[in-house]
Coordinates of C-alpha atoms in Angstrom, one line a residue:
Chain A
D727 CA -14.7 -0.9 3.4
S728 CA -11.7 -2.9 2.2
G729 CA -12.7 -6.0 4.1
V730 CA -9.4 -6.0 6.0
T731 CA -9.8 -5.6 9.8
Q732 CA -7.0 -4.3 12.1
T733 CA -7.2 -4.1 15.8
P734 CA -6.7 -2.2 18.0
K735 CA -7.2 1.2 16.2
H736 CA -5.1 3.0 18.7
L737 CA -2.5 1.8 21.2
I738 CA -0.6 3.9 23.7
T739 CA 2.2 2.2 25.6
A740 CA 5.5 3.0 27.3
T741 CA 9.1 2.4 26.1
G742 CA 10.4 -1.0 26.7
Q743 CA 7.0 -2.6 26.5
R744 CA 5.7 -5.2 24.0
V745 CA 2.5 -5.0 21.9
T746 CA 0.7 -7.2 19.5
L747 CA -1.2 -5.9 16.5
R748 CA -3.8 -8.0 14.8
C749 CA -4.9 -8.3 11.2
S750 CA -7.8 -10.2 9.7
P751 CA -7.5 -10.3 5.9
R752 CA -10.3 -10.2 3.4
S753 CA -12.2 -13.5 3.1
G754 CA -10.3 -15.8 0.8
D755 CA -7.1 -13.8 0.7
L756 CA -4.0 -15.8 1.4
S757 CA -1.3 -13.1 1.5
V758 CA -0.8 -10.6 4.3
Y759 CA 1.6 -7.7 4.2
W760 CA 2.6 -5.4 7.0
Y761 CA 3.7 -1.8 6.5
Q762 CA 5.0 0.9 8.9
Q763 CA 4.3 4.6 8.3
S764 CA 6.0 7.1 10.6
L765 CA 4.7 10.7 10.8
D766 CA 4.8 12.3 7.3
Q767 CA 6.8 9.4 6.0
G768 CA 6.2 6.9 3.3
L769 CA 5.0 3.4 3.7
Q770 CA 7.8 1.1 4.7
F771 CA 7.3 -2.6 3.8
L772 CA 8.0 -4.8 6.7
I773 CA 7.1 -8.4 5.9
Q774 CA 4.8 -10.6 3.8
Y775 CA 3.2 -13.9 4.7
Y776 CA 1.5 -16.3 2.2
N777 CA -0.7 -19.1 3.5
G778 CA 1.0 -19.2 6.8
E779 CA 4.6 -19.0 5.6
E780 CA 6.9 -16.0 5.6
R781 CA 7.7 -15.1 2.0
A782 CA 9.3 -11.7 1.8
K783 CA 11.0 -9.5 4.3
G784 CA 11.7 -5.8 4.2
N785 CA 13.4 -3.5 6.7
I786 CA 11.9 -5.1 9.7
L787 CA 13.7 -4.7 13.0
E788 CA 14.9 -7.7 14.9
R789 CA 12.7 -6.5 17.8
F790 CA 9.7 -7.0 15.5
S791 CA 8.2 -10.4 14.5
A792 CA 5.1 -11.6 12.8
Q793 CA 3.2 -14.7 12.1
Q794 CA 0.2 -15.9 10.1
F795 CA -2.1 -18.4 11.6
P796 CA -4.0 -21.3 10.0
D797 CA -7.1 -19.2 9.9
L798 CA -5.0 -16.7 7.9
H799 CA -5.2 -13.9 10.4
S800 CA -1.8 -12.3 11.2
E801 CA -0.2 -10.7 14.2
L802 CA 2.7 -8.3 14.3
N803 CA 4.6 -8.3 17.6
L804 CA 6.7 -5.3 18.6
S805 CA 9.0 -5.6 21.6
S806 CA 11.4 -3.4 23.6
L807 CA 9.5 -0.5 22.2
E808 CA 11.3 2.8 21.5
L809 CA 9.9 6.3 21.0
G810 CA 10.8 5.9 17.3
D811 CA 8.5 3.0 16.9
S812 CA 5.5 5.4 17.2
A813 CA 3.8 5.1 13.8
L814 CA 0.8 3.9 11.9
Y815 CA 1.0 0.2 11.1
F816 CA -1.0 -1.1 8.2
C817 CA -1.9 -4.5 7.2
A818 CA -2.9 -5.4 3.6
S819 CA -4.1 -8.6 2.0
S820 CA -4.4 -9.9 -1.5
S821 CA -5.8 -13.0 -3.1
E822 CA -2.7 -14.1 -5.0
G823 CA -4.7 -16.2 -7.3
S824 CA -3.4 -17.9 -10.3
S825 CA -2.4 -14.7 -12.0
Y826 CA -0.7 -13.1 -8.9
N827 CA -1.5 -9.6 -10.1
S828 CA -4.3 -8.9 -7.7
P829 CA -4.1 -5.6 -5.9
L830 CA -3.5 -5.0 -2.2
H831 CA -6.4 -4.1 0.0
F832 CA -5.4 -2.2 3.2
G833 CA -6.9 -2.0 6.6
N834 CA -7.3 1.3 8.4
G835 CA -4.2 0.7 10.5
T836 CA -3.2 0.7 14.1
R837 CA -1.8 4.0 15.5
L838 CA 0.9 3.1 18.0
T839 CA 2.1 5.8 20.3
V840 CA 5.1 5.0 22.5
T841 CA 5.6 7.4 25.4
Chain B
D19 CA 11.8 -4.1 -9.7
A20 CA 11.4 -0.9 -11.8
K21 CA 11.5 2.4 -10.0
T22 CA 9.0 5.1 -10.5
T23 CA 9.2 8.9 -10.6
Q24 CA 6.3 11.1 -9.6
P25 CA 6.1 14.9 -9.0
P26 CA 5.9 15.5 -5.3
S27 CA 2.8 17.7 -5.5
M28 CA 0.1 18.9 -7.9
D29 CA -3.1 20.8 -7.6
C30 CA -6.3 20.8 -9.6
A31 CA -9.5 22.8 -9.6
E32 CA -12.6 21.0 -8.4
G33 CA -14.6 19.6 -11.3
R34 CA -11.7 19.5 -13.7
A35 CA -9.7 16.4 -14.7
A36 CA -6.7 15.6 -12.6
N37 CA -3.9 14.1 -14.6
L38 CA -1.1 12.5 -12.5
P39 CA 2.0 11.4 -14.4
C40 CA 4.4 8.6 -13.5
N41 CA 7.7 7.7 -15.2
H42 CA 8.8 4.1 -15.1
S43 CA 11.5 4.1 -17.8
T44 CA 13.1 0.8 -16.7
I45 CA 9.9 -1.1 -16.7
S46 CA 10.2 -4.6 -18.1
G47 CA 7.7 -6.6 -20.1
N48 CA 6.1 -8.5 -17.3
E49 CA 5.7 -5.6 -14.9
Y50 CA 2.3 -4.1 -14.1
V51 CA 1.6 -0.4 -13.3
Y52 CA -0.5 0.0 -10.1
W53 CA -2.0 3.1 -8.6
Y54 CA -3.1 3.6 -5.0
R55 CA -4.0 6.6 -3.0
Q56 CA -3.9 7.5 0.6
I57 CA -6.3 10.0 2.1
H58 CA -4.8 11.5 5.2
S59 CA -3.7 8.7 7.6
Q60 CA -6.2 6.2 6.2
G61 CA -5.2 2.9 4.7
P62 CA -4.1 3.2 1.1
Q63 CA -6.8 2.5 -1.4
Y64 CA -6.3 0.6 -4.6
I65 CA -7.4 2.6 -7.7
I66 CA -6.5 0.8 -10.9
H67 CA -3.8 -1.2 -12.6
G68 CA -2.7 -2.2 -16.1
L69 CA 0.0 -3.9 -18.2
K70 CA 0.0 -2.3 -21.6
N71 CA -3.6 -1.4 -22.5
N72 CA -5.4 1.6 -21.2
E73 CA -7.8 0.8 -18.4
T74 CA -10.8 2.5 -17.0
N75 CA -13.0 1.8 -14.0
E76 CA -15.5 3.7 -11.9
M77 CA -12.7 5.7 -10.1
A78 CA -10.2 6.6 -12.8
S79 CA -8.6 5.9 -16.1
L80 CA -5.0 4.7 -16.6
I81 CA -3.2 5.7 -19.8
I82 CA 0.0 3.8 -20.5
T83 CA 2.3 5.0 -23.3
E84 CA 3.1 2.6 -26.1
D85 CA 6.7 2.1 -25.0
R86 CA 5.3 1.6 -21.4
K87 CA 7.9 4.0 -20.0
S88 CA 5.3 6.3 -18.5
S89 CA 1.7 6.4 -17.5
T90 CA -1.0 8.9 -16.4
L91 CA -3.7 8.4 -13.9
I92 CA -6.8 10.5 -14.8
L93 CA -9.5 11.4 -12.3
P94 CA -12.1 12.8 -14.7
H95 CA -14.0 15.1 -12.4
A96 CA -11.9 15.8 -9.3
T97 CA -13.7 16.5 -6.1
L98 CA -12.4 17.7 -2.7
R99 CA -12.5 14.1 -1.6
D100 CA -9.9 13.3 -4.1
T101 CA -7.3 15.2 -2.1
A102 CA -4.8 12.5 -1.2
V103 CA -1.3 11.2 -1.8
Y104 CA -1.2 9.1 -5.0
Y105 CA 1.3 6.3 -5.4
C106 CA 2.4 4.8 -8.7
I107 CA 4.0 1.4 -8.3
V108 CA 5.5 -1.0 -10.8
N109 CA 5.5 -4.7 -9.9
P110 CA 6.0 -7.8 -11.9
L111 CA 3.5 -10.5 -12.2
R112 CA 4.2 -11.8 -8.8
S113 CA 5.2 -15.0 -7.4
S114 CA 3.8 -15.8 -3.9
A115 CA 6.7 -13.8 -2.5
S116 CA 6.6 -10.1 -3.1
K117 CA 8.1 -7.0 -1.7
I118 CA 5.7 -4.3 -2.8
I119 CA 7.5 -1.0 -2.3
F120 CA 5.7 2.3 -2.2
G121 CA 7.7 5.5 -3.1
S122 CA 7.0 9.0 -2.1
G123 CA 3.9 9.6 -4.3
T124 CA 2.3 12.8 -5.5
R125 CA 0.3 14.9 -3.0
L126 CA -2.7 16.1 -5.0
S127 CA -4.6 19.1 -3.7
I128 CA -8.0 19.9 -5.1
R129 CA -9.0 23.5 -4.8
P130 CA -12.6 24.7 -4.7

């Protein structure tokens, strides 16, 4: 158990809809990362938050947005969903302590199916 | 950030050591080598990381060449549960802002 919790585990929705994916990082971790993994594809970095602030952005679509709350949990919002958004969405956290070389710890992901 | 090159696939007999290579010829002095693995559709799992010295933990050993241009992850006694995609990543000692990019990895198959 990595200590990172993602909900829901599975989500099925229709095109054009909006969904919210939730991530609770490991206790004490300040950084949260979101990744997308389409079928048989690699992990695509979407966005990183550190202590409530956006710090790094990858190939995240404008239809997607995220935030990190004061209690450090994070939400990834996906809107105007398309069939191609069907994927596994992973959240990871790290402690980013004084050395900033701490590894990422991943949740088990949310499987999104858009029909 | 330095790029890494890994073979797309490898196989290994159960009980034998699995040696997974990674080339990172453009690595710079402050960049760490990390290894993760992903067992089918599960969240990636951190294995080990190092800067220049060899490292060992309960899961694996990491051997980094003296010039730091390549490394090898060693699973000493591979089991069927080690079947996974293994990712080698090079990242600098990070600031609080980091794009941590995963490549294609090596798909390791353990045969009985």
